[in-house]
Tab-separated table of C-alpha atoms in Angstrom:
chain	number	residue	atom	x	y	z
A	6	MET	CA	78.075	47.741	-60.388
A	7	TYR	CA	77.691	47.661	-56.600
A	8	ARG	CA	80.122	45.703	-54.333
A	9	LEU	CA	78.370	43.692	-51.642
A	10	HIS	CA	80.300	43.549	-48.410
A	11	SER	CA	80.307	40.044	-46.646
A	12	VAL	CA	79.560	40.326	-42.919
A	13	TRP	CA	81.109	37.870	-40.720
A	14	VAL	CA	79.293	36.938	-37.539
A	15	ARG	CA	81.394	35.461	-34.795
A	16	MET	CA	80.115	31.940	-34.243
A	17	ASP	CA	81.221	31.896	-30.751
A	18	GLN	CA	78.755	34.499	-29.716
A	19	PRO	CA	75.167	33.566	-29.219
A	20	SER	CA	72.673	35.254	-31.629
A	21	LEU	CA	70.165	37.270	-29.939
A	22	GLY	CA	67.832	37.558	-32.779
A	23	VAL	CA	68.895	41.329	-33.116
A	24	PRO	CA	70.822	42.353	-36.292
A	25	SER	CA	74.221	43.909	-35.585
A	26	ARG	CA	75.014	47.559	-36.417
A	27	ASP	CA	77.203	46.424	-39.352
A	28	VAL	CA	74.201	44.401	-40.979
A	29	LEU	CA	71.930	47.449	-40.505
A	30	LEU	CA	74.525	49.861	-41.992
A	31	VAL	CA	75.143	47.657	-45.089
A	32	SER	CA	71.426	47.267	-45.628
A	33	ALA	CA	70.786	51.023	-45.415
A	34	ILE	CA	73.545	51.655	-47.882
A	35	ILE	CA	72.097	49.146	-50.430
A	36	THR	CA	68.602	50.594	-50.005
A	37	VAL	CA	69.777	54.031	-50.583
A	38	SER	CA	71.875	53.079	-53.663
A	39	LEU	CA	69.005	51.208	-55.201
A	40	SER	CA	66.622	54.325	-54.666
A	41	VAL	CA	69.014	56.553	-56.170
A	42	THR	CA	69.544	54.249	-59.192
A	43	ILE	CA	65.790	53.941	-59.832
A	44	VAL	CA	65.395	57.725	-59.626
A	45	LEU	CA	68.209	58.371	-61.900
A	46	CYS	CA	66.893	55.832	-64.540
A	47	GLY	CA	63.489	57.651	-64.308
A	48	ILE	CA	64.943	61.001	-64.948
A	49	CYS	CA	67.283	59.759	-67.826
A	50	GLN	CA	64.236	58.210	-69.586
A	51	TRP	CA	62.391	61.628	-68.909
A	52	CYS	CA	65.365	63.571	-70.438
A	53	GLN	CA	65.592	61.275	-73.473
A	54	ARG	CA	61.866	61.662	-74.296
A	55	LYS	CA	62.392	65.574	-73.902
A	56	LEU	CA	65.586	65.689	-75.919
A	57	GLY	CA	64.005	63.432	-78.522
A	58	LYS	CA	61.053	65.951	-79.028
A	59	ARG	CA	63.475	68.838	-79.013
A	60	TYR	CA	65.623	67.374	-81.619
A	61	LYS	CA	62.620	66.326	-83.683
A	62	ASN	CA	61.335	69.802	-83.640
A	63	SER	CA	64.828	71.335	-84.544
A	64	LEU	CA	64.691	69.208	-87.667
A	65	GLU	CA	61.264	70.534	-88.392
A	66	THR	CA	62.208	74.186	-87.784
A	67	VAL	CA	65.725	73.633	-89.242
A	68	GLY	CA	45.323	102.027	-110.802
A	69	THR	CA	46.236	101.785	-114.466
A	70	PRO	CA	44.706	102.623	-117.980
A	71	ASP	CA	42.006	100.298	-119.054
A	72	SER	CA	42.036	98.195	-122.354
A	73	SER	CA	38.852	97.171	-124.000
A	74	ARG	CA	40.669	94.615	-126.208
A	75	GLY	CA	38.261	95.515	-128.980
A	76	ARG	CA	35.134	94.932	-126.992
A	77	SER	CA	32.286	97.329	-126.998
A	78	GLU	CA	30.807	99.077	-123.918
A	79	LYS	CA	27.598	96.969	-124.436
A	80	LYS	CA	27.232	93.453	-125.685
A	81	THR	CA	24.292	91.167	-126.057
A	82	ILE	CA	24.214	87.326	-126.421
A	83	LYS	CA	21.088	85.407	-127.156
A	84	LEU	CA	20.593	82.636	-124.397
A	85	PRO	CA	18.927	79.251	-125.082
A	86	SER	CA	15.959	80.397	-122.955
A	87	GLY	CA	15.245	83.382	-125.022
A	88	GLY	CA	16.811	85.926	-122.816
A	89	LYS	CA	19.884	87.914	-123.321
A	90	MET	CA	23.063	89.054	-121.471
A	91	VAL	CA	24.040	92.567	-121.645
A	92	ASN	CA	27.179	94.202	-120.388
A	93	THR	CA	26.416	97.782	-119.394
A	94	ALA	CA	28.441	100.739	-117.805
A	95	PRO	CA	28.217	101.170	-113.986
A	96	MET	CA	24.741	102.262	-112.826
A	97	PRO	CA	25.094	105.798	-111.583
A	98	GLY	CA	22.250	105.356	-109.120
A	99	GLN	CA	23.351	102.247	-107.933
A	100	THR	CA	25.017	101.994	-104.524
A	101	GLN	CA	27.610	99.404	-103.605
A	102	HIS	CA	26.996	97.541	-100.523
A	103	ASP	CA	30.718	96.717	-99.734
A	104	GLU	CA	31.591	94.264	-96.862
A	105	SER	CA	34.447	95.296	-94.684
A	106	ASP	CA	37.656	95.241	-96.532
A	107	ARG	CA	39.630	93.629	-93.485
A	108	LYS	CA	42.229	91.379	-94.705
A	109	THR	CA	42.918	88.143	-92.741
A	110	GLU	CA	46.513	87.654	-92.098
A	111	PRO	CA	47.801	84.268	-93.007
A	112	ARG	CA	48.703	82.175	-89.954
A	113	SER	CA	52.463	82.042	-89.512
A	114	SER	CA	54.207	78.925	-88.914
A	115	VAL	CA	57.921	77.499	-89.708
A	116	SER	CA	58.559	75.644	-92.699
A	117	ASP	CA	59.925	72.168	-92.959
A	118	LEU	CA	63.612	72.006	-93.876
A	119	VAL	CA	65.123	69.175	-95.871
A	120	ASN	CA	67.644	66.731	-94.196
A	121	SER	CA	70.173	67.356	-96.978
A	122	LEU	CA	70.599	71.053	-96.467
A	123	THR	CA	74.234	72.250	-96.357
A	124	SER	CA	75.825	73.546	-93.243
A	125	GLU	CA	75.189	77.120	-94.730
A	126	MET	CA	73.055	79.208	-92.028
A	127	LEU	CA	69.609	78.810	-93.188
A	128	MET	CA	66.660	81.099	-91.798
A	129	LEU	CA	63.183	80.161	-92.593
A	130	SER	CA	60.667	82.770	-93.591
A	131	PRO	CA	58.312	83.372	-90.597
A	132	GLY	CA	55.358	83.079	-93.052
A	133	SER	CA	56.212	79.868	-94.598
A	134	GLU	CA	54.212	76.765	-93.965
A	135	ASP	CA	55.607	73.676	-92.335
A	136	ASP	CA	55.275	70.007	-93.722
A	137	GLU	CA	52.795	69.195	-90.954
A	138	GLY	CA	50.420	71.799	-92.403
A	139	HIS	CA	51.030	70.556	-95.838
A	140	ASP	CA	47.201	70.764	-96.710
A	141	SER	CA	47.334	74.476	-95.689
A	142	SER	CA	50.561	75.175	-97.416
A	143	SER	CA	49.286	73.889	-100.764
A	144	ARG	CA	46.425	76.454	-100.638
A	145	GLU	CA	48.146	79.308	-102.222
A	146	ASN	CA	46.717	82.674	-101.939
A	147	LEU	CA	45.322	83.526	-105.267
A	148	GLY	CA	43.553	86.757	-104.204
A	149	ARG	CA	39.827	87.529	-103.907
A	150	ILE	CA	37.126	89.038	-105.832
A	151	GLN	CA	34.084	91.207	-104.918
A	152	PHE	CA	30.734	91.181	-106.922
A	153	SER	CA	27.111	91.542	-106.405
A	154	VAL	CA	24.221	89.527	-107.473
A	155	GLY	CA	20.490	90.272	-107.739
A	156	TYR	CA	17.219	89.619	-109.597
A	157	ASN	CA	14.550	91.872	-110.914
A	158	PHE	CA	11.285	89.969	-111.070
A	159	GLN	CA	9.263	92.635	-112.926
A	160	GLU	CA	11.877	92.621	-115.719
A	161	SER	CA	12.878	88.966	-115.459
A	162	THR	CA	16.530	90.256	-115.291
A	163	LEU	CA	19.545	88.790	-113.361
A	164	THR	CA	22.093	91.352	-112.603
A	165	VAL	CA	25.735	90.551	-111.828
A	166	LYS	CA	28.233	93.262	-111.009
A	167	ILE	CA	31.891	92.807	-111.031
A	168	MET	CA	33.488	95.325	-108.747
A	169	LYS	CA	37.107	94.557	-107.867
A	170	ALA	CA	39.777	92.125	-106.834
A	171	GLN	CA	42.719	92.276	-104.592
A	172	GLU	CA	46.078	90.697	-104.049
A	173	LEU	CA	46.020	88.708	-107.288
A	174	PRO	CA	49.244	86.743	-108.090
A	175	ALA	CA	51.912	87.936	-110.820
A	176	LYS	CA	51.787	85.982	-113.903
A	177	ASP	CA	53.950	88.151	-116.122
A	178	PHE	CA	57.665	88.615	-116.460
A	179	SER	CA	57.445	92.177	-115.167
A	180	GLY	CA	55.988	90.740	-111.736
A	181	THR	CA	52.449	91.835	-112.360
A	182	SER	CA	49.328	90.695	-114.328
A	183	ASP	CA	46.717	91.930	-116.838
A	184	PRO	CA	43.490	90.504	-115.195
A	185	PHE	CA	40.029	90.115	-116.546
A	186	VAL	CA	36.912	88.132	-115.575
A	187	LYS	CA	34.742	85.708	-117.530
A	188	ILE	CA	31.274	85.117	-116.479
A	189	TYR	CA	29.322	82.002	-117.068
A	190	LEU	CA	25.974	80.611	-115.858
A	191	LEU	CA	26.799	76.898	-115.721
A	192	PRO	CA	26.046	74.382	-117.022
A	193	ASP	CA	26.121	76.658	-119.997
A	194	LYS	CA	29.607	77.176	-121.284
A	195	LYS	CA	28.990	78.432	-124.650
A	196	ASN	CA	27.773	81.799	-123.686
A	197	LYS	CA	29.862	83.874	-121.561
A	198	LEU	CA	30.698	87.513	-121.005
A	199	GLU	CA	34.078	89.312	-120.129
A	200	THR	CA	35.101	92.179	-118.284
A	201	LYS	CA	37.728	94.857	-119.589
A	202	VAL	CA	41.400	94.112	-119.177
A	203	LYS	CA	43.202	95.973	-116.450
A	204	ARG	CA	46.742	96.344	-117.493
A	205	LYS	CA	49.497	95.706	-115.041
A	206	ASN	CA	47.270	95.691	-111.989
A	207	LEU	CA	47.186	93.151	-109.053
A	208	ASN	CA	44.264	94.953	-107.406
A	209	PRO	CA	41.974	95.983	-110.366
A	210	HIS	CA	38.690	97.812	-110.136
A	211	TRP	CA	36.154	97.031	-112.883
A	212	ASN	CA	32.739	98.166	-111.623
A	213	GLU	CA	31.207	96.698	-114.693
A	214	THR	CA	27.434	95.372	-114.482
A	215	PHE	CA	26.148	92.585	-116.666
A	216	LEU	CA	22.406	92.034	-117.245
A	217	PHE	CA	20.855	88.646	-118.125
A	218	GLU	CA	17.573	89.952	-119.508
A	219	GLY	CA	14.358	87.826	-120.236
A	220	PHE	CA	15.695	85.075	-117.886
A	221	PRO	CA	12.748	83.382	-115.893
A	222	TYR	CA	13.494	83.017	-112.052
A	223	GLU	CA	12.729	79.343	-112.094
A	224	LYS	CA	15.493	78.732	-114.692
A	225	VAL	CA	17.907	81.096	-112.814
A	226	VAL	CA	17.706	79.191	-109.684
A	227	GLN	CA	19.039	76.114	-111.657
A	228	ARG	CA	22.073	77.771	-112.857
A	229	VAL	CA	25.611	78.330	-110.993
A	230	LEU	CA	27.177	81.617	-111.238
A	231	TYR	CA	30.838	80.939	-112.341
A	232	LEU	CA	33.495	83.573	-112.314
A	233	GLN	CA	37.048	82.880	-113.736
A	234	VAL	CA	39.789	85.449	-113.440
A	235	LEU	CA	42.438	85.342	-116.048
A	236	ASP	CA	45.586	87.031	-116.910
A	237	TYR	CA	45.494	88.302	-120.511
A	238	ASP	CA	48.358	87.285	-122.797
A	239	ARG	CA	48.633	88.860	-126.202
A	240	PHE	CA	50.965	86.190	-127.704
A	241	SER	CA	49.994	83.080	-126.001
A	242	ARG	CA	47.052	81.401	-124.200
A	243	ASN	CA	45.603	83.577	-121.315
A	244	ASP	CA	46.686	82.291	-117.982
A	245	PRO	CA	44.008	81.307	-115.446
A	246	ILE	CA	44.450	82.871	-112.019
A	247	GLY	CA	41.503	81.559	-109.984
A	248	GLU	CA	37.711	80.878	-110.032
A	249	VAL	CA	34.613	81.298	-107.797
A	250	SER	CA	31.552	79.370	-108.227
A	251	ILE	CA	28.132	79.894	-106.232
A	252	PRO	CA	24.758	78.186	-106.907
A	253	LEU	CA	22.006	80.720	-107.418
A	254	ASN	CA	19.500	78.753	-105.570
A	255	LYS	CA	21.454	79.369	-102.293
A	256	LEU	CA	21.147	83.166	-102.568
A	257	ASP	CA	18.393	85.592	-101.837
A	258	LEU	CA	18.033	87.257	-105.131
A	259	THR	CA	15.321	89.646	-104.033
A	260	GLN	CA	17.722	92.402	-103.587
A	261	MET	CA	21.377	93.177	-104.676
A	262	GLN	CA	23.847	91.272	-102.359
A	263	THR	CA	27.576	91.959	-102.250
A	264	PHE	CA	30.161	89.208	-101.719
A	265	TRP	CA	33.964	88.875	-101.120
A	266	LYS	CA	34.938	85.367	-102.330
A	267	GLU	CA	38.634	83.815	-102.095
A	268	LEU	CA	39.791	82.740	-105.574
A	269	LYS	CA	40.311	78.884	-105.710
A	270	PRO	CA	42.630	77.118	-108.176
A	271	CYS	CA	40.852	76.434	-111.474
A	272	SER	CA	39.045	73.088	-111.905
A	273	ASP	CA	41.021	72.436	-115.005
A	274	GLY	CA	44.044	71.466	-112.940
A	275	SER	CA	46.142	74.478	-113.600
A	276	GLY	CA	46.420	75.031	-109.761
A	277	SER	CA	47.886	71.755	-108.840
A	278	ARG	CA	51.366	71.818	-110.360
A	279	GLY	CA	53.269	71.123	-107.274
A	280	GLU	CA	55.527	73.192	-104.909
A	281	LEU	CA	59.198	74.149	-104.792
A	282	LEU	CA	61.372	74.785	-101.786
A	283	LEU	CA	64.136	77.404	-102.357
A	284	SER	CA	66.221	79.911	-100.410
A	285	LEU	CA	67.422	83.448	-101.208
A	286	CYS	CA	70.524	84.901	-99.584
A	287	TYR	CA	71.409	88.750	-100.213
A	288	ASN	CA	74.892	89.905	-99.893
A	289	PRO	CA	74.793	93.861	-99.879
A	290	SER	CA	78.513	94.211	-99.712
A	291	GLY	CA	79.173	91.698	-102.700
A	292	ASN	CA	76.106	93.029	-104.695
A	293	SER	CA	75.024	89.541	-105.162
A	294	ILE	CA	71.905	87.162	-104.510
A	295	VAL	CA	72.316	83.294	-104.040
A	296	VAL	CA	69.352	81.367	-105.205
A	297	ASN	CA	69.470	77.715	-103.640
A	298	ILE	CA	67.044	75.410	-105.466
A	299	ILE	CA	66.226	72.839	-102.619
A	300	LYS	CA	63.545	70.444	-103.636
A	301	ALA	CA	60.052	70.087	-105.018
A	302	ARG	CA	57.099	67.888	-104.189
A	303	ASN	CA	53.968	66.779	-105.811
A	304	LEU	CA	54.996	67.962	-109.174
A	305	LYS	CA	52.507	67.468	-112.047
A	306	ALA	CA	53.105	64.394	-114.259
A	307	MET	CA	53.818	65.474	-117.839
A	308	ASP	CA	54.779	62.205	-119.334
A	309	ILE	CA	52.610	59.275	-120.458
A	310	GLY	CA	54.067	57.109	-117.768
A	311	GLY	CA	52.638	59.214	-114.985
A	312	THR	CA	55.941	60.861	-113.984
A	313	SER	CA	58.175	63.653	-115.216
A	314	ASP	CA	62.040	64.385	-115.729
A	315	PRO	CA	62.183	67.683	-113.934
A	316	TYR	CA	64.761	70.356	-113.950
A	317	VAL	CA	64.921	74.122	-112.971
A	318	LYS	CA	65.773	77.165	-114.933
A	319	VAL	CA	66.597	80.405	-113.176
A	320	TRP	CA	66.265	83.572	-115.010
A	321	LEU	CA	67.641	86.911	-113.813
A	322	MET	CA	65.501	89.745	-115.375
A	323	TYR	CA	65.982	93.506	-115.205
A	324	LYS	CA	63.300	95.840	-116.562
A	325	ASP	CA	61.564	93.121	-118.595
A	326	LYS	CA	64.952	91.998	-119.973
A	327	ARG	CA	66.665	88.859	-119.673
A	328	VAL	CA	70.098	89.103	-118.317
A	329	GLU	CA	71.367	85.601	-117.313
A	330	LYS	CA	70.122	82.107	-117.119
A	331	LYS	CA	71.170	79.026	-115.049
A	332	LYS	CA	69.593	75.721	-114.760
A	333	THR	CA	69.890	72.586	-112.558
A	334	VAL	CA	70.581	68.942	-113.571
A	335	VAL	CA	67.548	66.778	-114.704
A	336	MET	CA	66.126	64.382	-112.151
A	337	LYS	CA	64.876	61.356	-114.116
A	338	ARG	CA	61.425	59.883	-113.435
A	339	CYS	CA	60.799	61.921	-110.193
A	340	LEU	CA	57.925	63.846	-108.924
A	341	ASN	CA	59.423	64.741	-105.495
A	342	PRO	CA	63.035	65.739	-106.719
A	343	VAL	CA	65.934	67.029	-104.392
A	344	PHE	CA	68.219	69.502	-106.287
A	345	ASN	CA	70.299	71.328	-103.483
A	346	GLU	CA	71.871	73.431	-106.299
A	347	SER	CA	72.833	77.077	-105.758
A	348	PHE	CA	73.451	79.947	-108.094
A	349	ILE	CA	75.002	83.376	-107.713
A	350	PHE	CA	73.803	86.374	-109.444
A	351	ASP	CA	75.436	89.719	-109.497
A	352	ILE	CA	72.777	92.401	-108.707
A	353	PRO	CA	73.874	96.145	-107.781
A	354	THR	CA	71.800	97.557	-105.183
A	355	GLU	CA	70.566	100.465	-107.208
A	356	LYS	CA	68.978	97.854	-109.639
A	357	LEU	CA	67.381	95.579	-107.103
A	358	ARG	CA	63.904	97.061	-107.191
A	359	GLU	CA	63.719	96.527	-110.912
A	360	THR	CA	64.926	93.031	-110.872
A	361	THR	CA	62.888	89.791	-111.168
A	362	ILE	CA	64.034	86.257	-110.539
A	363	ILE	CA	61.883	83.887	-112.667
A	364	ILE	CA	62.146	80.341	-111.613
A	365	THR	CA	60.691	77.736	-114.035
A	366	VAL	CA	60.321	73.997	-113.139
A	367	MET	CA	60.519	72.097	-116.627
A	368	ASP	CA	59.969	68.474	-117.887
A	369	LYS	CA	62.956	67.273	-119.987
A	370	ASP	CA	61.653	65.633	-123.272
A	371	ARG	CA	64.205	63.990	-125.770
A	372	LEU	CA	61.622	63.643	-128.611
A	373	SER	CA	59.814	66.850	-128.331
A	374	ARG	CA	59.954	70.337	-126.868
A	375	ASN	CA	60.302	70.418	-123.157
A	376	ASP	CA	57.126	71.105	-121.165
A	377	VAL	CA	56.691	73.844	-118.451
A	378	ILE	CA	55.443	72.275	-115.077
A	379	GLY	CA	55.184	75.539	-113.343
A	380	LYS	CA	56.762	79.050	-112.527
A	381	ILE	CA	57.432	81.232	-109.784
A	382	TYR	CA	58.164	85.039	-109.912
A	383	LEU	CA	60.236	86.651	-107.375
A	384	SER	CA	60.530	90.492	-106.902
A	385	TRP	CA	59.158	93.570	-105.180
A	386	LYS	CA	55.937	93.321	-107.446
A	387	SER	CA	54.933	89.594	-107.434
A	388	GLY	CA	52.219	87.977	-105.505
A	389	PRO	CA	51.901	88.317	-101.761
A	390	GLY	CA	53.936	85.190	-100.848
A	391	GLU	CA	56.588	85.962	-103.309
A	392	VAL	CA	56.999	89.500	-102.262
A	393	LYS	CA	57.123	88.310	-98.666
A	394	HIS	CA	59.961	86.025	-99.378
A	395	TRP	CA	61.851	88.855	-101.197
A	396	LYS	CA	61.308	91.300	-98.364
A	397	ASP	CA	62.540	88.836	-95.852
A	398	MET	CA	65.561	88.199	-97.824
A	399	ILE	CA	66.464	92.067	-97.956
A	400	ALA	CA	65.499	92.267	-94.093
A	401	HIS	CA	68.095	89.538	-93.259
A	402	PRO	CA	71.346	90.041	-95.303
A	403	ARG	CA	73.830	87.297	-95.497
A	404	GLN	CA	71.226	84.743	-94.350
A	405	ALA	CA	69.568	82.075	-96.497
A	406	VAL	CA	65.836	82.519	-96.207
A	407	ALA	CA	63.833	79.484	-97.172
A	408	GLN	CA	60.199	79.248	-98.167
A	409	TRP	CA	57.748	76.848	-100.012
A	410	HIS	CA	56.132	78.253	-103.104
A	411	GLN	CA	53.163	77.019	-105.125
A	412	LEU	CA	54.009	76.616	-108.956
A	413	LYS	CA	51.953	78.601	-111.309
A	414	ALA	CA	50.880	78.213	-114.857
């Protein structure tokens, strides 16, 4: 509010047409006051925009022995075209044309925090993805595989050599995997060849060569080379890790070519089970780890109605033995549940390297056995993302480190 001062002009004095000094002074004061008000309003709006962006950002930031599994060193399968597939030992005279083994570091960003987080100090893992990069965060690192392909025109033979894989995710309770590779020439799914199983190895070397003999070139270029990496399980179904497919008509088969390919989630849907946001807090003086199950998103629907009744089980493992189990409440008919439940596990420091925390998202079912939606293995020996979260927890004691994880089969 500005007070306007009235100016009284003596009527007995003749007006000369020139404003008095008082009138000029009042006009100047009013002009300056209005100018200052306009400037202040502009600055205030600018500050609000800046502070609004800053507040919004603060919310967003808040090897091993081989196992042949009973398979012989060589195997032959008759193909519909009259050819045959042979698995041979590594060719001694064949040289490997390896590409550079440079690993591309994942782009770092800050994970999105939920609005309902407690006032507990929460530090985000530098390598976790944010919500704005949801598409990139859902692309979990499944590792990569190296192989070579070539065709011998004189012998009408297609040669496929499976060399090695790197940074495979852990699928077993022990924080490792037992990988092997299945080889198909699609659309033929009946005939397949398999490599040997590499026990407890996330960076296996196979160096196995497979020959598709008597296979005319005009039929070869109509096929798609399909490689599927799986984790061997003796007592249950093998767990798919990832896959690679490449049409042979897009390759120069006149000579052996070597490729590095990133593994993609298997097309049977095993890779789309959803994600879970959780935090880990390590207290070295108290010899304990606090696991906070925060929320999940895009969970796989397990019920007929196109939804699920999810809850989370947390197992503490030591040297492949189950020590303690805890679980959250069941969230009815929800594919994006918010849990915000914390569990404390007593873990002596000397046992930390042999400890694994297994987190399983389940679908509650009244009439039948509960279904497993997906799992996460946290330890020193898990997949790259899990190991990073574990190391960040150790490097920042007494601070909760949060990270999104892709659920695995």
